[in-house]
Amino acid sequence: MHKNSDREVFIEKRGSAGIVRLNRPKALNSLTLPMVRMLDAAFDEFEGDPDVATVVVTGEGERGFCAGGDIRALHQSGLSGSGDAEAFWREEFALNHRIAHFPKPYVAVMDGITMGGGVGLSAHGRHRVVTERTRLAMPETGIGYFPDVGATWLLPRMPGETGTWAGLTGLEMNATDALYAGLADVKIASSRLPEMIDALARMPLGSSSTAVDALLKHIAIHPHAGHPQHNREVIDRAFRFDSVEEIVAALEAEEGEFAAETRATILKRSPTSLKVTLRLLRQGRASADLAECLNRELAACMQILKTPDFYEGVRAAVIDKDRNPKWKPAELAAVSPEAIEPFFGSVKPLAL
């Protein structure tokens, strides 16, 4: 067992389970570059250990699994030109790809806030557990960024246009929504998570993913229909277009509170981010694999550091906290196709 209370990641073995706990509860377990490296080292250890049957990833504290990357640190790195932001994204994206191909049963416990990088640590895994406290989102367009960590592979594969809705609006989904979207596999009451982890720790060596599925389903809750499912017809009609302007116009033509609120939300997001995101999602839909999407996202990351909206979005969200970003340009019509072209350049591929 390796456990130290001042570490940002706890790593331990309990029975046949290798357990990893993100340990920045005051920061909602947001990821730093050292944390990404500790996670990768833990996966190295557990993958090579014949006495580990399953790997379980959780977050400390009751508020969240992981709220994403530490955007304050990325903001500072971009301003200083330190290179830490590029290193973080390269290593985080490689970790997301590793999780998607992890050879042993990988169980992510998405209890509480699961956003951005937290989705990358969980939704690519084989066994994704949500609870009644799950709040899942890719809220990046609200900070002048775009859905990353392989979300441009995941979101286009959600039912209909629900992934386009989720990526552009950044709105939260609950456990039921996450199950419907295909971003989670099973809902378990948060009160039963210790029991679940103990049961995983008792699993025999060599246990298959099928056996883990059976264990999780044994204590699962059966959810009811959620928000995106109820509004699926409106979402599919309005979000089928390949331009943000057409999507906004389609929402305006729809009747009802859902369409009106969705349109109002989109119009508060960074116009540049919206157009970059939609193009990434459409290209992600046509991509052959996760790696292709991650490399495309990485190229967009390099450009985001050269544009004002990311710095303004982070300022408004976590530095000054005035929640009133001033986007440049401020209008969708002012963001030309040529303006977003630099986000789709070439970049040194990830080491996958």
Short mmCIF file of C-alpha atoms in Angstrom, two decimals:
data_model
loop_
_atom_site.label_atom_id
_atom_site.label_comp_id
_atom_site.label_asym_id
_atom_site.label_seq_id
_atom_site.Cartn_x
_atom_site.Cartn_y
_atom_site.Cartn_z
CA MET A 1 0.00 0.00 0.00
CA HIS A 2 1.16 3.52 -0.81
CA LYS A 3 -0.82 6.12 1.11
CA ASN A 4 0.13 9.57 2.30
CA SER A 5 -2.41 12.20 3.33
CA ASP A 6 -0.56 15.08 1.67
CA ARG A 7 -0.38 13.42 -1.74
CA GLU A 8 -2.67 14.59 -4.53
CA VAL A 9 -3.35 10.96 -5.44
CA PHE A 10 -3.80 8.05 -3.01
CA ILE A 11 -2.71 4.66 -4.35
CA GLU A 12 -3.48 1.44 -2.48
CA LYS A 13 -4.10 -2.25 -2.87
CA ARG A 14 -7.09 -3.74 -1.11
CA GLY A 15 -7.50 -7.44 -1.66
CA SER A 16 -7.41 -7.98 -5.42
CA ALA A 17 -8.30 -4.36 -6.21
CA GLY A 18 -5.90 -1.58 -7.10
CA ILE A 19 -7.53 1.62 -5.84
CA VAL A 20 -6.68 5.14 -6.97
CA ARG A 21 -8.22 8.13 -5.18
CA LEU A 22 -7.90 11.70 -6.43
CA ASN A 23 -7.08 13.81 -3.38
CA ARG A 24 -7.74 17.49 -3.99
CA PRO A 25 -11.25 17.66 -2.50
CA LYS A 26 -11.15 21.43 -1.88
CA ALA A 27 -10.47 21.89 -5.61
CA LEU A 28 -13.08 19.25 -6.53
CA ASN A 29 -10.16 16.94 -7.38
CA SER A 30 -9.20 19.00 -10.43
CA LEU A 31 -6.20 17.55 -12.23
CA THR A 32 -2.66 18.88 -12.20
CA LEU A 33 0.28 17.65 -14.27
CA PRO A 34 1.82 15.82 -11.26
CA MET A 35 -1.53 14.07 -10.70
CA VAL A 36 -1.65 12.89 -14.31
CA ARG A 37 1.85 11.46 -13.88
CA MET A 38 0.92 9.77 -10.60
CA LEU A 39 -2.13 8.20 -12.23
CA ASP A 40 -0.03 6.90 -15.11
CA ALA A 41 2.49 5.42 -12.67
CA ALA A 42 -0.31 3.78 -10.67
CA PHE A 43 -1.71 2.22 -13.83
CA ASP A 44 1.76 0.94 -14.69
CA GLU A 45 1.98 -0.69 -11.27
CA PHE A 46 -1.48 -2.23 -11.29
CA GLU A 47 -1.35 -3.39 -14.91
CA GLY A 48 1.87 -5.28 -14.22
CA ASP A 49 0.83 -6.70 -10.83
CA PRO A 50 -0.56 -10.25 -11.16
CA ASP A 51 -2.25 -9.84 -7.77
CA VAL A 52 -4.46 -7.01 -9.03
CA ALA A 53 -7.68 -8.13 -10.72
CA THR A 54 -9.46 -4.77 -11.05
CA VAL A 55 -8.58 -1.07 -10.92
CA VAL A 56 -10.94 1.36 -9.19
CA VAL A 57 -10.67 5.15 -9.60
CA THR A 58 -12.55 7.46 -7.21
CA GLY A 59 -12.35 10.98 -5.80
CA GLU A 60 -11.95 12.06 -2.18
CA GLY A 61 -14.71 14.13 -0.62
CA GLU A 62 -18.46 14.04 -1.24
CA ARG A 63 -18.72 16.92 -3.72
CA GLY A 64 -17.03 15.55 -6.78
CA PHE A 65 -15.14 12.83 -8.59
CA CYS A 66 -13.14 15.31 -10.70
CA ALA A 67 -14.11 18.78 -11.93
CA GLY A 68 -11.58 18.66 -14.79
CA GLY A 69 -8.13 20.06 -15.37
CA ASP A 70 -6.79 22.82 -13.15
CA ILE A 71 -7.74 25.67 -15.49
CA ARG A 72 -6.09 28.28 -13.29
CA ALA A 73 -2.74 26.51 -13.79
CA LEU A 74 -3.34 26.23 -17.55
CA HIS A 75 -4.22 29.93 -17.67
CA GLN A 76 -1.00 30.86 -15.88
CA SER A 77 1.10 28.59 -18.09
CA GLY A 78 -0.39 30.08 -21.24
CA LEU A 79 0.33 33.62 -20.09
CA SER A 80 3.89 32.83 -19.03
CA GLY A 81 4.72 30.54 -21.95
CA SER A 82 6.12 27.94 -19.56
CA GLY A 83 5.08 24.95 -21.70
CA ASP A 84 3.34 23.27 -18.75
CA ALA A 85 -0.07 23.55 -20.45
CA GLU A 86 1.13 21.67 -23.52
CA ALA A 87 2.79 19.03 -21.33
CA PHE A 88 -0.41 18.64 -19.31
CA TRP A 89 -2.62 18.17 -22.36
CA ARG A 90 -0.20 15.77 -24.05
CA GLU A 91 0.10 13.56 -20.98
CA GLU A 92 -3.58 13.81 -20.00
CA PHE A 93 -4.76 12.86 -23.49
CA ALA A 94 -2.34 9.92 -23.60
CA LEU A 95 -3.76 8.81 -20.24
CA ASN A 96 -7.33 9.02 -21.63
CA HIS A 97 -6.29 6.78 -24.52
CA ARG A 98 -4.66 4.35 -22.09
CA ILE A 99 -7.85 4.15 -20.02
CA ALA A 100 -9.86 3.32 -23.15
CA HIS A 101 -7.55 0.38 -23.83
CA PHE A 102 -6.75 -0.73 -20.27
CA PRO A 103 -6.36 -4.52 -20.23
CA LYS A 104 -7.88 -5.15 -16.79
CA PRO A 105 -11.40 -4.27 -15.61
CA TYR A 106 -11.35 -0.51 -14.92
CA VAL A 107 -14.07 0.88 -12.65
CA ALA A 108 -14.60 4.66 -12.50
CA VAL A 109 -16.81 6.00 -9.70
CA MET A 110 -18.43 9.19 -11.04
CA ASP A 111 -19.88 10.30 -7.70
CA GLY A 112 -20.63 14.03 -7.59
CA ILE A 113 -19.22 16.58 -10.05
CA THR A 114 -17.66 14.87 -13.09
CA MET A 115 -16.67 17.42 -15.68
CA GLY A 116 -14.05 17.97 -18.37
CA GLY A 117 -10.98 15.95 -17.42
CA GLY A 118 -13.12 13.96 -14.98
CA VAL A 119 -15.13 12.71 -17.95
CA GLY A 120 -11.83 11.76 -19.59
CA LEU A 121 -10.84 9.67 -16.57
CA SER A 122 -14.19 7.89 -16.44
CA ALA A 123 -16.21 7.79 -19.65
CA HIS A 124 -13.45 6.03 -21.64
CA GLY A 125 -13.34 3.23 -19.04
CA ARG A 126 -14.98 -0.18 -19.23
CA HIS A 127 -17.14 0.11 -16.09
CA ARG A 128 -18.57 3.55 -15.35
CA VAL A 129 -20.57 4.00 -12.14
CA VAL A 130 -22.85 6.98 -11.49
CA THR A 131 -24.83 7.87 -8.36
CA GLU A 132 -27.73 10.12 -7.38
CA ARG A 133 -25.12 12.85 -6.80
CA THR A 134 -23.56 12.70 -10.28
CA ARG A 135 -23.38 16.04 -12.14
CA LEU A 136 -21.71 15.41 -15.49
CA ALA A 137 -20.85 18.04 -18.10
CA MET A 138 -18.40 19.24 -20.69
CA PRO A 139 -18.78 22.98 -19.88
CA GLU A 140 -15.80 24.27 -21.84
CA THR A 141 -17.58 26.65 -24.24
CA GLY A 142 -18.38 28.74 -21.16
CA ILE A 143 -14.68 29.41 -20.52
CA GLY A 144 -13.60 30.06 -24.11
CA TYR A 145 -12.38 26.49 -24.60
CA PHE A 146 -13.87 23.36 -26.21
CA PRO A 147 -14.70 19.77 -25.14
CA ASP A 148 -11.43 17.82 -25.04
CA VAL A 149 -10.10 14.61 -23.37
CA GLY A 150 -11.56 12.63 -26.26
CA ALA A 151 -15.03 14.14 -25.86
CA THR A 152 -15.10 14.80 -29.60
CA TRP A 153 -15.07 11.00 -29.96
CA LEU A 154 -17.62 10.36 -27.18
CA LEU A 155 -20.19 13.10 -27.78
CA PRO A 156 -20.90 12.35 -31.45
CA ARG A 157 -21.70 8.76 -30.43
CA MET A 158 -24.43 9.77 -28.01
CA PRO A 159 -28.02 9.18 -29.21
CA GLY A 160 -29.06 11.44 -32.08
CA GLU A 161 -27.83 15.00 -31.59
CA THR A 162 -27.70 14.88 -27.78
CA GLY A 163 -23.90 15.04 -27.93
CA THR A 164 -24.04 18.21 -30.01
CA TRP A 165 -26.45 19.68 -27.44
CA ALA A 166 -24.15 18.68 -24.57
CA GLY A 167 -20.99 19.95 -26.26
CA LEU A 168 -22.32 23.35 -27.31
CA THR A 169 -24.38 24.19 -24.21
CA GLY A 170 -22.13 22.62 -21.55
CA LEU A 171 -25.26 21.91 -19.52
CA GLU A 172 -25.17 19.35 -16.72
CA MET A 173 -26.47 15.81 -16.96
CA ASN A 174 -27.49 13.67 -14.02
CA ALA A 175 -26.93 9.93 -13.60
CA THR A 176 -29.96 9.00 -15.69
CA ASP A 177 -28.86 11.31 -18.49
CA ALA A 178 -25.33 9.87 -18.43
CA LEU A 179 -26.69 6.34 -18.75
CA TYR A 180 -28.94 7.35 -21.64
CA ALA A 181 -26.01 9.13 -23.32
CA GLY A 182 -23.78 6.06 -23.13
CA LEU A 183 -21.28 7.83 -20.87
CA ALA A 184 -22.05 5.55 -17.91
CA ASP A 185 -23.04 1.93 -17.40
CA VAL A 186 -24.70 1.53 -14.02
CA LYS A 187 -26.26 3.68 -11.28
CA ILE A 188 -25.49 2.75 -7.68
CA ALA A 189 -26.62 4.56 -4.52
CA SER A 190 -23.72 6.59 -3.08
CA SER A 191 -24.37 4.96 0.31
CA ARG A 192 -23.47 1.58 -1.23
CA LEU A 193 -20.15 2.61 -2.82
CA PRO A 194 -18.03 1.30 0.10
CA GLU A 195 -19.86 -2.03 -0.20
CA MET A 196 -19.21 -2.04 -3.96
CA ILE A 197 -15.48 -1.39 -3.54
CA ASP A 198 -15.21 -4.09 -0.86
CA ALA A 199 -16.92 -6.55 -3.19
CA LEU A 200 -14.52 -5.65 -6.02
CA ALA A 201 -11.59 -6.18 -3.64
CA ARG A 202 -12.84 -9.72 -2.99
CA MET A 203 -13.04 -10.69 -6.65
CA PRO A 204 -10.85 -13.61 -7.70
CA LEU A 205 -7.68 -12.93 -9.65
CA GLY A 206 -8.25 -13.04 -13.38
CA SER A 207 -11.84 -11.86 -13.06
CA SER A 208 -13.30 -10.78 -16.39
CA SER A 209 -15.16 -7.60 -17.26
CA THR A 210 -18.29 -9.78 -17.57
CA ALA A 211 -17.90 -10.81 -13.92
CA VAL A 212 -17.44 -7.19 -12.85
CA ASP A 213 -20.56 -6.23 -14.84
CA ALA A 214 -22.55 -8.87 -12.99
CA LEU A 215 -21.33 -7.66 -9.60
CA LEU A 216 -22.19 -4.02 -10.34
CA LYS A 217 -25.61 -4.82 -11.77
CA HIS A 218 -26.44 -6.82 -8.66
CA ILE A 219 -26.49 -3.60 -6.57
CA ALA A 220 -27.65 -1.21 -9.30
CA ILE A 221 -30.60 1.18 -9.22
CA HIS A 222 -32.91 1.23 -12.24
CA PRO A 223 -33.25 4.87 -13.38
CA HIS A 224 -36.14 6.68 -15.00
CA ALA A 225 -36.08 8.77 -18.20
CA GLY A 226 -34.08 12.01 -17.92
CA HIS A 227 -33.81 15.49 -19.41
CA PRO A 228 -32.15 14.86 -22.83
CA GLN A 229 -34.34 11.81 -23.38
CA HIS A 230 -37.56 13.78 -22.74
CA ASN A 231 -36.42 16.51 -25.15
CA ARG A 232 -34.81 14.24 -27.74
CA GLU A 233 -37.09 15.28 -30.64
CA VAL A 234 -36.37 18.98 -30.15
CA ILE A 235 -32.65 18.32 -29.74
CA ASP A 236 -32.50 16.25 -32.93
CA ARG A 237 -34.39 18.85 -34.95
CA ALA A 238 -32.44 21.86 -33.77
CA PHE A 239 -28.92 20.46 -33.47
CA ARG A 240 -28.72 18.59 -36.77
CA PHE A 241 -27.25 21.58 -38.59
CA ASP A 242 -23.56 22.13 -39.31
CA SER A 243 -23.48 25.82 -38.40
CA VAL A 244 -24.09 27.36 -34.99
CA GLU A 245 -26.20 30.12 -36.52
CA GLU A 246 -28.59 27.56 -38.02
CA ILE A 247 -28.83 25.75 -34.67
CA VAL A 248 -29.66 29.00 -32.86
CA ALA A 249 -32.28 29.86 -35.51
CA ALA A 250 -33.82 26.39 -35.25
CA LEU A 251 -34.08 26.72 -31.47
CA GLU A 252 -35.79 30.09 -31.89
CA ALA A 253 -38.35 28.47 -34.18
CA GLU A 254 -39.15 25.76 -31.64
CA GLU A 255 -41.91 26.22 -29.10
CA GLY A 256 -41.47 25.57 -25.41
CA GLU A 257 -39.27 26.47 -22.46
CA PHE A 258 -36.55 23.90 -23.18
CA ALA A 259 -35.71 25.36 -26.60
CA ALA A 260 -35.80 28.93 -25.32
CA GLU A 261 -33.53 28.18 -22.37
CA THR A 262 -31.15 26.18 -24.55
CA ARG A 263 -30.87 29.03 -27.05
CA ALA A 264 -30.25 31.55 -24.27
CA THR A 265 -27.51 29.34 -22.85
CA ILE A 266 -25.71 28.99 -26.18
CA LEU A 267 -25.76 32.73 -26.76
CA LYS A 268 -23.84 33.23 -23.49
CA ARG A 269 -20.97 30.98 -24.63
CA SER A 270 -17.85 32.05 -26.49
CA PRO A 271 -18.81 32.42 -30.17
CA THR A 272 -15.35 31.25 -31.24
CA SER A 273 -15.53 28.23 -28.94
CA LEU A 274 -18.97 27.31 -30.24
CA LYS A 275 -17.78 27.24 -33.84
CA VAL A 276 -14.58 25.35 -33.02
CA THR A 277 -16.57 22.85 -30.94
CA LEU A 278 -19.19 22.16 -33.62
CA ARG A 279 -16.53 21.52 -36.26
CA LEU A 280 -14.61 19.24 -33.87
CA LEU A 281 -17.78 17.30 -33.12
CA ARG A 282 -18.65 16.86 -36.78
CA GLN A 283 -15.11 15.73 -37.61
CA GLY A 284 -15.18 13.46 -34.56
CA ARG A 285 -18.32 11.77 -35.85
CA ALA A 286 -16.43 10.79 -39.02
CA SER A 287 -13.21 9.77 -37.25
CA ALA A 288 -11.87 6.23 -37.26
CA ASP A 289 -10.83 6.07 -33.61
CA LEU A 290 -10.25 7.91 -30.34
CA ALA A 291 -6.59 8.61 -31.15
CA GLU A 292 -7.55 10.63 -34.22
CA CYS A 293 -9.86 12.81 -32.12
CA LEU A 294 -7.31 13.30 -29.34
CA ASN A 295 -4.65 14.46 -31.80
CA ARG A 296 -7.11 16.87 -33.42
CA GLU A 297 -8.04 18.24 -30.00
CA LEU A 298 -4.37 18.69 -29.14
CA ALA A 299 -3.86 20.86 -32.21
CA ALA A 300 -6.81 23.01 -31.10
CA CYS A 301 -5.30 23.26 -27.60
CA MET A 302 -2.15 24.81 -29.02
CA GLN A 303 -4.20 27.50 -30.77
CA ILE A 304 -6.44 28.17 -27.76
CA LEU A 305 -3.40 29.52 -25.90
CA LYS A 306 -3.02 32.18 -28.62
CA THR A 307 -6.59 33.46 -28.44
CA PRO A 308 -8.21 35.87 -25.95
CA ASP A 309 -11.40 33.99 -25.07
CA PHE A 310 -9.72 31.26 -23.03
CA TYR A 311 -7.94 33.78 -20.79
CA GLU A 312 -11.09 35.89 -20.48
CA GLY A 313 -13.25 32.85 -19.75
CA VAL A 314 -10.98 31.56 -17.00
CA ARG A 315 -10.70 35.07 -15.55
CA ALA A 316 -14.46 35.41 -15.33
CA ALA A 317 -14.99 31.88 -13.97
CA VAL A 318 -12.23 31.30 -11.41
CA ILE A 319 -10.03 34.39 -10.99
CA ASP A 320 -12.32 37.42 -10.67
CA LYS A 321 -15.41 35.19 -10.51
CA ASP A 322 -17.66 37.88 -11.95
CA ARG A 323 -19.27 35.34 -14.34
CA ASN A 324 -19.35 38.04 -17.00
CA PRO A 325 -16.85 37.21 -19.75
CA LYS A 326 -16.36 39.68 -22.60
CA TRP A 327 -15.85 37.52 -25.66
CA LYS A 328 -13.82 38.70 -28.67
CA PRO A 329 -15.55 38.59 -31.09
CA ALA A 330 -18.79 38.91 -29.14
CA GLU A 331 -21.12 37.81 -31.95
CA LEU A 332 -21.36 34.56 -33.90
CA ALA A 333 -21.53 36.44 -37.20
CA ALA A 334 -18.12 37.97 -36.54
CA VAL A 335 -16.42 34.55 -36.33
CA SER A 336 -15.59 33.61 -39.92
CA PRO A 337 -14.58 30.13 -41.12
CA GLU A 338 -11.10 31.55 -41.70
CA ALA A 339 -10.91 32.65 -38.06
CA ILE A 340 -11.25 29.10 -36.76
CA GLU A 341 -9.02 27.48 -39.37
CA PRO A 342 -5.85 27.84 -37.18
CA PHE A 343 -7.45 25.52 -34.60
CA PHE A 344 -7.27 22.70 -37.13
CA GLY A 345 -3.58 22.74 -37.95
CA SER A 346 -1.06 19.93 -37.58
CA VAL A 347 0.75 19.06 -34.38
CA LYS A 348 3.31 16.49 -33.25
CA PRO A 349 1.16 13.38 -32.61
CA LEU A 350 0.58 12.09 -29.12
CA ALA A 351 2.78 9.27 -27.87
CA LEU A 352 0.11 6.57 -27.59
#
